[in-house]
C-alpha cells in the first residue's frame, strides 16, 4: 500500500496515523486470539483477517517512517475485545467486532487507500458471516435461557409487587414470592419435559426401519417397489433406485447387508430434540435463577418501600443486562435492546402493582 498523493502531513495527521496504527494492531490481535480458539475453516478465515489488519498497520508505519517512541493506547472497545477474545466464546466478541467494523474511519480519511476502504467493507461482511454462524449455533439454547430467566424475573416481580401493594405483611410477600418461584419453575420444567418427551415419542413412531429391505429377496417384481419406500423417506428417485437395486441383488444372493441405515434428511432428529430430563432441569433452573432476584430483599429482611425499591433495582439491572446481551448477539444497539427489555418488564410489574392497590383497598 502506498500513501495517496496529498499535501504535507500535519502534526494532527501524524497523531491520527499513530492512533490508526494501534487500533489495527489491536484488531489483528483480537482475530489472532479468536483463531487460537477455533479450528478448520473458521480458524483460517480469522487468521486471514489478522493478516489484513497487519497490512493496514504497515501502511500507517510506512507513512510515519518508523514506529513512534510513544504510541497512544488503543480505544476502550478494542482493549475490551482483546480481553474478551482470550477468555470468552467467540460469538460475543464477533458480534462486537461486527459493530466495530461497520464504523470504519477510513471512508473519510484522505490518507487511507481505496484498497483499505474496500478491505474494511469486506471485513464487515466476513465478520458478520462468522457471527451469523455462531448465532445459529447458539440461537436455540440462548433463546431458551433468555426466555426462562426473563419469565422468572418479570412474573415474580409482578407477583411480589402485586401482593405487596395489597398491604399484607412482609412475611406473606416472601411466602408468595417463594411459592411463585417454585410454582413457575416446576411448571416450566414439567412443560419442557412433556414437550420434549412427546416430540421424541412422535419421532420414534415415524422412525424408518429396514423391514422392507429384509423382505427384498421375496419380491416378485423388480426393485421399483422397494425404491418407493426410500422415496417416501425423502430420498431422490435415482438414488432410491440405486439403493433398492443393491439391496434386492444382495438379498437374492443371500448376503443382504443394510449398511446405510435409515434415510435422514436433517441429521439425527433425536439429537436435535435433545434429552427430556436435561430440558426440564435446565428450564427449572433458568426460571428459578430469574425468579429468585425479586424475592431477595424480603429474604434478607427488608420491608415495605425499601424492599420494593431494592427489588426494582435488582430486577432492573438484570433486565438491562439480558437486553444488552441480546443486542450484542443480534448485532443491534445494546442500549436500545436493554431499555426495551426494561420497559417491558417494568410495564408488566406496574400493571400488577396498580391492580394490587385497587383490590387491596381495605385488605387486612
Tab-separated table of C-alpha atoms in Angstrom:
chain	number	residue	atom	x	y	z
A	1	UNK	CA	0.000	0.000	0.000
A	2	UNK	CA	1.249	3.459	-0.783
A	3	UNK	CA	0.129	6.746	0.605
A	4	UNK	CA	-2.150	8.779	-1.641
A	5	UNK	CA	-0.879	11.988	-3.148
A	6	UNK	CA	-1.656	14.685	-0.618
A	7	UNK	CA	-0.282	17.799	0.982
A	8	UNK	CA	2.485	17.656	3.563
A	9	UNK	CA	1.097	15.889	6.653
A	10	UNK	CA	0.409	17.956	9.731
A	11	UNK	CA	1.105	17.067	13.343
A	12	UNK	CA	-2.569	16.205	13.726
A	13	UNK	CA	-2.283	13.830	10.753
A	14	UNK	CA	0.652	12.009	12.347
A	15	UNK	CA	-1.207	11.686	15.660
A	16	UNK	CA	-4.158	10.216	13.782
A	17	UNK	CA	-1.893	7.764	11.951
A	18	UNK	CA	-0.452	6.615	15.265
A	19	UNK	CA	-3.978	6.043	16.573
A	20	UNK	CA	-4.892	4.058	13.457
A	21	UNK	CA	-1.709	2.029	13.903
A	22	UNK	CA	-2.528	0.910	17.446
A	23	UNK	CA	-6.155	0.202	16.521
A	24	UNK	CA	-5.146	-2.002	13.593
A	25	UNK	CA	-2.645	-3.796	15.812
A	26	UNK	CA	-5.294	-4.343	18.500
A	27	UNK	CA	-7.848	-5.619	15.985
A	28	UNK	CA	-5.335	-8.022	14.476
A	29	UNK	CA	-4.594	-9.385	17.948
A	30	UNK	CA	-8.314	-9.959	18.531
A	31	UNK	CA	-8.562	-12.072	15.383
A	32	UNK	CA	-5.398	-13.978	16.321
A	33	UNK	CA	-6.784	-14.802	19.769
A	34	UNK	CA	-10.106	-15.901	18.285
A	35	UNK	CA	-8.284	-18.080	15.724
A	36	UNK	CA	-6.385	-19.798	18.532
A	37	UNK	CA	-9.741	-20.947	19.965
A	38	UNK	CA	-11.143	-22.221	16.656
A	39	UNK	CA	-10.289	-24.976	14.181
A	40	UNK	CA	-10.729	-25.674	10.489
A	41	UNK	CA	-12.242	-23.130	8.138
A	42	UNK	CA	-13.141	-20.556	10.812
A	43	UNK	CA	-9.547	-20.544	12.057
A	44	UNK	CA	-8.245	-19.922	8.530
A	45	UNK	CA	-10.707	-17.077	7.974
A	46	UNK	CA	-9.773	-15.392	11.261
A	47	UNK	CA	-6.050	-15.688	10.529
A	48	UNK	CA	-6.650	-14.119	7.108
A	49	UNK	CA	-8.403	-11.205	8.798
A	50	UNK	CA	-5.432	-10.813	11.147
A	51	UNK	CA	-3.080	-10.722	8.131
A	52	UNK	CA	-5.195	-7.991	6.527
A	53	UNK	CA	-5.029	-5.919	9.718
A	54	UNK	CA	-1.232	-6.264	9.640
A	55	UNK	CA	-1.178	-4.882	6.087
A	56	UNK	CA	-3.179	-1.884	7.259
A	57	UNK	CA	-0.840	-1.499	10.225
A	58	UNK	CA	2.155	-1.492	7.876
A	59	UNK	CA	0.553	1.253	5.784
A	60	UNK	CA	0.489	3.610	8.751
A	61	UNK	CA	4.001	2.588	9.784
A	62	UNK	CA	5.249	3.455	6.299
A	63	UNK	CA	3.607	6.889	6.482
A	64	UNK	CA	5.089	7.519	9.925
A	65	UNK	CA	8.534	6.447	8.725
A	66	UNK	CA	9.087	4.329	11.839
A	67	UNK	CA	7.204	3.351	14.927
A	68	UNK	CA	6.895	6.408	17.192
A	69	UNK	CA	8.665	6.306	20.537
A	70	UNK	CA	5.321	6.865	22.250
A	71	UNK	CA	2.086	5.415	20.953
A	72	UNK	CA	-1.417	6.189	22.225
A	73	UNK	CA	-3.468	3.484	23.879
A	74	UNK	CA	-5.981	1.583	21.800
A	75	UNK	CA	-9.599	2.575	22.360
A	76	UNK	CA	-11.649	1.064	25.149
A	77	UNK	CA	-13.650	-1.050	22.693
A	78	UNK	CA	-10.524	-2.585	21.152
A	79	UNK	CA	-8.974	-3.300	24.551
A	80	UNK	CA	-12.220	-4.843	25.765
A	81	UNK	CA	-12.473	-7.018	22.653
A	82	UNK	CA	-8.875	-8.163	23.129
A	83	UNK	CA	-9.539	-9.089	26.747
A	84	UNK	CA	-12.752	-10.947	25.882
A	85	UNK	CA	-11.213	-12.755	22.911
A	86	UNK	CA	-8.794	-14.582	25.170
A	87	UNK	CA	-11.368	-15.560	27.780
A	88	UNK	CA	-14.851	-15.993	26.305
A	89	UNK	CA	-16.615	-17.635	23.407
A	90	UNK	CA	-16.074	-16.088	20.023
A	91	UNK	CA	-19.739	-15.256	19.351
A	92	UNK	CA	-19.804	-12.324	21.792
A	93	UNK	CA	-16.509	-10.942	20.504
A	94	UNK	CA	-17.502	-11.380	16.860
A	95	UNK	CA	-20.827	-9.635	17.481
A	96	UNK	CA	-18.984	-6.652	18.979
A	97	UNK	CA	-16.343	-6.759	16.232
A	98	UNK	CA	-19.135	-6.660	13.660
A	99	UNK	CA	-20.342	-3.365	15.111
A	100	UNK	CA	-16.784	-2.017	15.167
A	101	UNK	CA	-16.104	-2.992	11.537
A	102	UNK	CA	-19.328	-1.252	10.486
A	103	UNK	CA	-17.918	2.113	11.592
A	104	UNK	CA	-14.676	2.405	9.635
A	105	UNK	CA	-12.972	5.822	9.864
A	106	UNK	CA	-11.274	5.238	6.523
A	107	UNK	CA	-14.302	6.333	4.498
A	108	UNK	CA	-13.414	9.955	5.265
A	109	UNK	CA	-9.653	9.527	5.782
A	110	UNK	CA	-7.695	11.032	2.873
A	111	UNK	CA	-4.509	9.145	3.819
A	112	UNK	CA	-6.207	5.742	3.602
A	113	UNK	CA	-6.034	3.956	0.249
A	114	UNK	CA	-9.114	2.817	-1.716
A	115	UNK	CA	-7.980	-0.771	-1.115
A	116	UNK	CA	-8.096	-0.209	2.650
A	117	UNK	CA	-11.606	1.215	2.429
A	118	UNK	CA	-12.696	-1.790	0.392
A	119	UNK	CA	-10.976	-4.135	2.861
A	120	UNK	CA	-12.937	-2.687	5.764
A	121	UNK	CA	-16.235	-3.260	3.975
A	122	UNK	CA	-15.233	-6.837	3.164
A	123	UNK	CA	-14.119	-7.378	6.761
A	124	UNK	CA	-17.541	-6.288	7.971
A	125	UNK	CA	-19.240	-8.867	5.759
A	126	UNK	CA	-16.784	-11.606	6.777
A	127	UNK	CA	-17.194	-10.904	10.488
A	128	UNK	CA	-20.954	-10.708	10.085
A	129	UNK	CA	-20.897	-14.120	8.383
A	130	UNK	CA	-18.821	-15.656	11.179
A	131	UNK	CA	-21.064	-14.076	13.809
A	132	UNK	CA	-24.119	-15.436	11.994
A	133	UNK	CA	-22.672	-18.944	12.224
A	134	UNK	CA	-22.263	-18.549	15.950
A	135	UNK	CA	-25.742	-17.115	16.345
A	136	UNK	CA	-27.236	-20.100	14.539
A	137	UNK	CA	-25.396	-22.497	16.832
A	138	UNK	CA	-26.438	-20.536	19.893
A	139	UNK	CA	-29.936	-19.426	18.921
A	140	UNK	CA	-31.954	-22.288	20.420
A	141	UNK	CA	-30.216	-22.529	23.784
A	142	UNK	CA	-29.813	-18.768	24.110
A	143	UNK	CA	-33.483	-18.161	23.321
A	144	UNK	CA	-34.460	-20.705	25.984
A	145	UNK	CA	-32.090	-19.142	28.527
A	146	UNK	CA	-33.310	-15.584	27.944
A	147	UNK	CA	-36.948	-16.687	27.918
A	148	UNK	CA	-36.636	-18.734	31.102
A	149	UNK	CA	-34.703	-16.171	33.127
A	150	UNK	CA	-36.811	-13.220	31.955
A	151	UNK	CA	-40.019	-15.108	32.611
A	152	UNK	CA	-38.874	-15.703	36.180
A	153	UNK	CA	-37.761	-12.103	36.640
A	154	UNK	CA	-40.899	-10.443	35.333
A	155	UNK	CA	-43.537	-12.849	36.616
A	156	UNK	CA	-42.176	-12.991	40.171
A	157	UNK	CA	-41.537	-9.243	40.323
A	158	UNK	CA	-45.122	-8.686	39.223
A	159	UNK	CA	-46.313	-11.202	41.817
A	160	UNK	CA	-44.474	-9.749	44.828
A	161	UNK	CA	-45.316	-6.162	43.870
A	162	UNK	CA	-48.973	-7.031	43.307
A	163	UNK	CA	-49.179	-8.905	46.606
A	164	UNK	CA	-47.223	-6.219	48.456
A	165	UNK	CA	-49.487	-3.466	47.160
A	166	UNK	CA	-52.465	-5.068	48.911
A	167	UNK	CA	-50.954	-4.127	52.273
A	168	UNK	CA	-50.199	-7.641	53.543
A	169	UNK	CA	-47.235	-8.376	55.820
A	170	UNK	CA	-43.676	-8.787	54.560
A	171	UNK	CA	-43.750	-12.439	55.601
A	172	UNK	CA	-46.729	-13.056	53.339
A	173	UNK	CA	-44.974	-11.305	50.442
A	174	UNK	CA	-41.909	-13.524	50.991
A	175	UNK	CA	-44.054	-16.651	51.122
A	176	UNK	CA	-45.852	-15.609	47.926
A	177	UNK	CA	-42.544	-14.946	46.155
A	178	UNK	CA	-41.107	-18.342	47.109
A	179	UNK	CA	-44.361	-20.049	46.136
A	180	UNK	CA	-44.348	-18.202	42.800
A	181	UNK	CA	-40.737	-19.240	42.196
A	182	UNK	CA	-41.444	-22.928	42.860
A	183	UNK	CA	-44.748	-22.959	41.004
A	184	UNK	CA	-43.313	-21.236	37.948
A	185	UNK	CA	-40.090	-23.265	37.869
A	186	UNK	CA	-41.922	-26.561	38.315
A	187	UNK	CA	-44.425	-25.581	35.643
A	188	UNK	CA	-41.636	-24.645	33.213
A	189	UNK	CA	-39.718	-27.842	33.938
A	190	UNK	CA	-42.790	-30.075	33.636
A	191	UNK	CA	-43.909	-28.352	30.448
A	192	UNK	CA	-40.493	-28.723	28.860
A	193	UNK	CA	-40.277	-32.383	29.905
A	194	UNK	CA	-43.679	-33.192	28.400
A	195	UNK	CA	-42.893	-31.215	25.243
A	196	UNK	CA	-39.537	-32.895	24.561
A	197	UNK	CA	-40.734	-36.370	25.582
A	198	UNK	CA	-43.782	-36.063	23.310
A	199	UNK	CA	-41.623	-34.926	20.418
A	200	UNK	CA	-39.205	-37.816	20.906
A	201	UNK	CA	-42.096	-40.300	21.031
A	202	UNK	CA	-43.537	-38.793	17.856
A	203	UNK	CA	-40.176	-39.152	16.116
A	204	UNK	CA	-39.854	-42.735	17.343
A	205	UNK	CA	-43.279	-43.564	15.911
A	206	UNK	CA	-42.251	-42.247	12.487
A	207	UNK	CA	-38.700	-43.639	12.516
A	208	UNK	CA	-37.674	-45.622	9.460
A	209	UNK	CA	-36.829	-49.333	9.720
A	210	UNK	CA	-35.444	-51.908	7.355
A	211	UNK	CA	-38.277	-54.457	7.435
A	212	UNK	CA	-38.933	-53.858	3.730
A	213	UNK	CA	-35.270	-54.381	2.907
A	214	UNK	CA	-35.248	-57.634	4.883
A	215	UNK	CA	-38.057	-58.925	2.656
A	216	UNK	CA	-36.410	-57.742	-0.532
A	217	UNK	CA	-35.364	-61.252	-1.562
A	218	UNK	CA	-39.026	-62.343	-1.700
A	219	UNK	CA	-40.214	-59.562	-4.001
A	220	UNK	CA	-41.811	-60.945	-7.150
A	221	UNK	CA	-41.252	-57.721	-9.077
A	222	UNK	CA	-38.213	-55.537	-9.704
A	223	UNK	CA	-36.659	-53.053	-7.281
A	224	UNK	CA	-39.034	-50.182	-8.200
A	225	UNK	CA	-41.433	-51.047	-5.383
A	226	UNK	CA	-38.677	-51.057	-2.788
A	227	UNK	CA	-37.456	-47.778	-4.213
A	228	UNK	CA	-40.841	-46.270	-3.301
A	229	UNK	CA	-40.016	-46.897	0.363
A	230	UNK	CA	-36.861	-44.811	0.131
A	231	UNK	CA	-38.547	-42.106	-1.926
A	232	UNK	CA	-41.251	-41.853	0.743
A	233	UNK	CA	-38.495	-41.253	3.298
A	234	UNK	CA	-37.166	-38.295	1.319
A	235	UNK	CA	-34.538	-39.822	-0.980
A	236	UNK	CA	-34.221	-38.637	-4.579
A	237	UNK	CA	-35.622	-41.011	-7.241
A	238	UNK	CA	-32.316	-42.012	-8.847
A	239	UNK	CA	-30.590	-42.584	-5.515
A	240	UNK	CA	-33.594	-44.572	-4.261
A	241	UNK	CA	-33.484	-46.807	-7.332
A	242	UNK	CA	-29.743	-47.429	-6.953
A	243	UNK	CA	-30.124	-48.341	-3.304
A	244	UNK	CA	-33.116	-50.601	-3.985
A	245	UNK	CA	-31.173	-52.355	-6.758
A	246	UNK	CA	-28.243	-53.069	-4.443
A	247	UNK	CA	-30.476	-54.387	-1.659
A	248	UNK	CA	-32.555	-56.618	-3.942
A	249	UNK	CA	-29.435	-58.008	-5.595
A	250	UNK	CA	-27.807	-58.713	-2.224
A	251	UNK	CA	-30.980	-60.272	-0.834
A	252	UNK	CA	-31.409	-62.638	-3.775
A	253	UNK	CA	-27.775	-63.624	-3.444
A	254	UNK	CA	-28.370	-64.370	0.252
A	255	UNK	CA	-25.944	-61.762	1.516
A	256	UNK	CA	-28.236	-58.881	2.498
A	257	UNK	CA	-26.358	-56.162	4.280
A	258	UNK	CA	-28.087	-52.974	5.364
A	259	UNK	CA	-25.114	-50.751	5.878
A	260	UNK	CA	-26.585	-47.388	5.116
A	261	UNK	CA	-29.256	-47.270	7.820
A	262	UNK	CA	-32.429	-45.185	7.779
A	263	UNK	CA	-32.626	-42.219	5.460
A	264	UNK	CA	-32.104	-38.915	7.225
A	265	UNK	CA	-32.545	-35.568	5.586
A	266	UNK	CA	-31.693	-33.300	8.515
A	267	UNK	CA	-29.325	-35.264	10.755
A	268	UNK	CA	-30.254	-37.239	13.820
A	269	UNK	CA	-33.636	-35.883	14.883
A	270	UNK	CA	-33.331	-37.281	18.394
A	271	UNK	CA	-30.053	-35.433	18.913
A	272	UNK	CA	-31.652	-32.218	17.649
A	273	UNK	CA	-34.571	-32.551	20.059
A	274	UNK	CA	-32.298	-33.363	22.990
A	275	UNK	CA	-32.924	-35.025	26.334
A	276	UNK	CA	-36.260	-34.536	28.080
A	277	UNK	CA	-34.694	-34.555	31.567
A	278	UNK	CA	-31.953	-32.127	30.554
A	279	UNK	CA	-34.518	-29.759	29.054
A	280	UNK	CA	-36.725	-29.984	32.153
A	281	UNK	CA	-33.909	-29.357	34.644
A	282	UNK	CA	-32.490	-26.507	32.547
A	283	UNK	CA	-35.891	-24.809	32.330
A	284	UNK	CA	-36.432	-25.210	36.086
A	285	UNK	CA	-33.043	-23.683	36.930
A	286	UNK	CA	-33.297	-20.858	34.404
A	287	UNK	CA	-36.717	-19.771	35.641
A	288	UNK	CA	-35.632	-20.078	39.289
A	289	UNK	CA	-32.469	-18.040	38.666
A	290	UNK	CA	-34.605	-15.155	37.433
A	291	UNK	CA	-37.466	-15.577	39.908
A	292	UNK	CA	-35.215	-15.511	42.993
A	293	UNK	CA	-33.962	-11.980	42.274
A	294	UNK	CA	-37.198	-10.073	43.083
A	295	UNK	CA	-37.540	-12.021	46.347
A	296	UNK	CA	-34.024	-11.296	47.645
A	297	UNK	CA	-34.928	-8.076	49.546
A	298	UNK	CA	-37.578	-9.906	51.595
A	299	UNK	CA	-35.254	-12.892	52.136
A	300	UNK	CA	-32.715	-10.518	53.712
A	301	UNK	CA	-35.333	-8.937	55.979
A	302	UNK	CA	-36.157	-5.711	54.146
A	303	UNK	CA	-39.723	-4.456	54.373
A	304	UNK	CA	-42.153	-2.019	52.814
A	305	UNK	CA	-40.994	0.610	50.341
A	306	UNK	CA	-37.317	-0.205	50.897
A	307	UNK	CA	-37.837	-3.804	49.823
A	308	UNK	CA	-39.820	-2.728	46.763
A	309	UNK	CA	-37.163	-0.220	45.647
A	310	UNK	CA	-34.329	-2.719	46.097
A	311	UNK	CA	-36.306	-5.367	44.183
A	312	UNK	CA	-36.890	-2.919	41.340
A	313	UNK	CA	-33.196	-2.003	41.200
A	314	UNK	CA	-32.058	-5.642	41.189
A	315	UNK	CA	-34.552	-6.685	38.540
A	316	UNK	CA	-33.796	-3.560	36.510
A	317	UNK	CA	-30.089	-4.405	36.412
A	318	UNK	CA	-30.894	-7.998	35.391
A	319	UNK	CA	-33.285	-6.875	32.644
A	320	UNK	CA	-30.794	-4.342	31.315
A	321	UNK	CA	-28.064	-6.994	31.282
A	322	UNK	CA	-30.092	-9.589	29.389
A	323	UNK	CA	-31.390	-6.945	26.986
A	324	UNK	CA	-27.880	-5.666	26.291
A	325	UNK	CA	-26.669	-9.225	25.725
A	326	UNK	CA	-29.442	-9.810	23.201
A	327	UNK	CA	-28.445	-6.571	21.476
A	328	UNK	CA	-24.784	-7.585	21.293
A	329	UNK	CA	-25.552	-11.017	19.880
A	330	UNK	CA	-28.043	-9.671	17.356
A	331	UNK	CA	-25.611	-7.011	16.157
A	332	UNK	CA	-28.041	-4.265	17.176
A	333	UNK	CA	-27.641	-1.355	19.593
A	334	UNK	CA	-27.217	-2.914	23.068
A	335	UNK	CA	-28.602	0.144	24.879
A	336	UNK	CA	-31.816	0.179	22.853
A	337	UNK	CA	-32.396	-3.546	23.445
A	338	UNK	CA	-31.633	-3.126	27.151
A	339	UNK	CA	-34.100	-0.251	27.554
A	340	UNK	CA	-36.762	-2.170	25.632
A	341	UNK	CA	-36.329	-5.162	27.950
A	342	UNK	CA	-36.532	-2.875	30.974
A	343	UNK	CA	-39.678	-1.155	29.716
A	344	UNK	CA	-41.457	-4.445	29.031
A	345	UNK	CA	-40.538	-5.946	32.397
A	346	UNK	CA	-41.379	-2.881	34.458
A	347	UNK	CA	-44.542	-2.295	32.444
A	348	UNK	CA	-45.881	-5.736	33.360
A	349	UNK	CA	-44.910	-5.250	37.004
A	350	UNK	CA	-46.533	-1.801	37.117
A	351	UNK	CA	-49.859	-3.200	35.902
A	352	UNK	CA	-49.979	-5.843	38.630
A	353	UNK	CA	-48.893	-3.296	41.252
A	354	UNK	CA	-51.751	-0.981	40.294
A	355	UNK	CA	-54.161	-3.918	40.402
A	356	UNK	CA	-52.849	-4.788	43.850
A	357	UNK	CA	-53.504	-1.231	45.010
A	358	UNK	CA	-57.024	-1.304	43.576
A	359	UNK	CA	-58.023	-4.687	45.004
A	360	UNK	CA	-56.059	-4.219	48.204
A	361	UNK	CA	-58.225	-1.368	49.456
A	362	UNK	CA	-59.479	-2.408	52.852
A	363	UNK	CA	-57.281	-5.533	52.965
A	364	UNK	CA	-56.268	-6.750	56.376
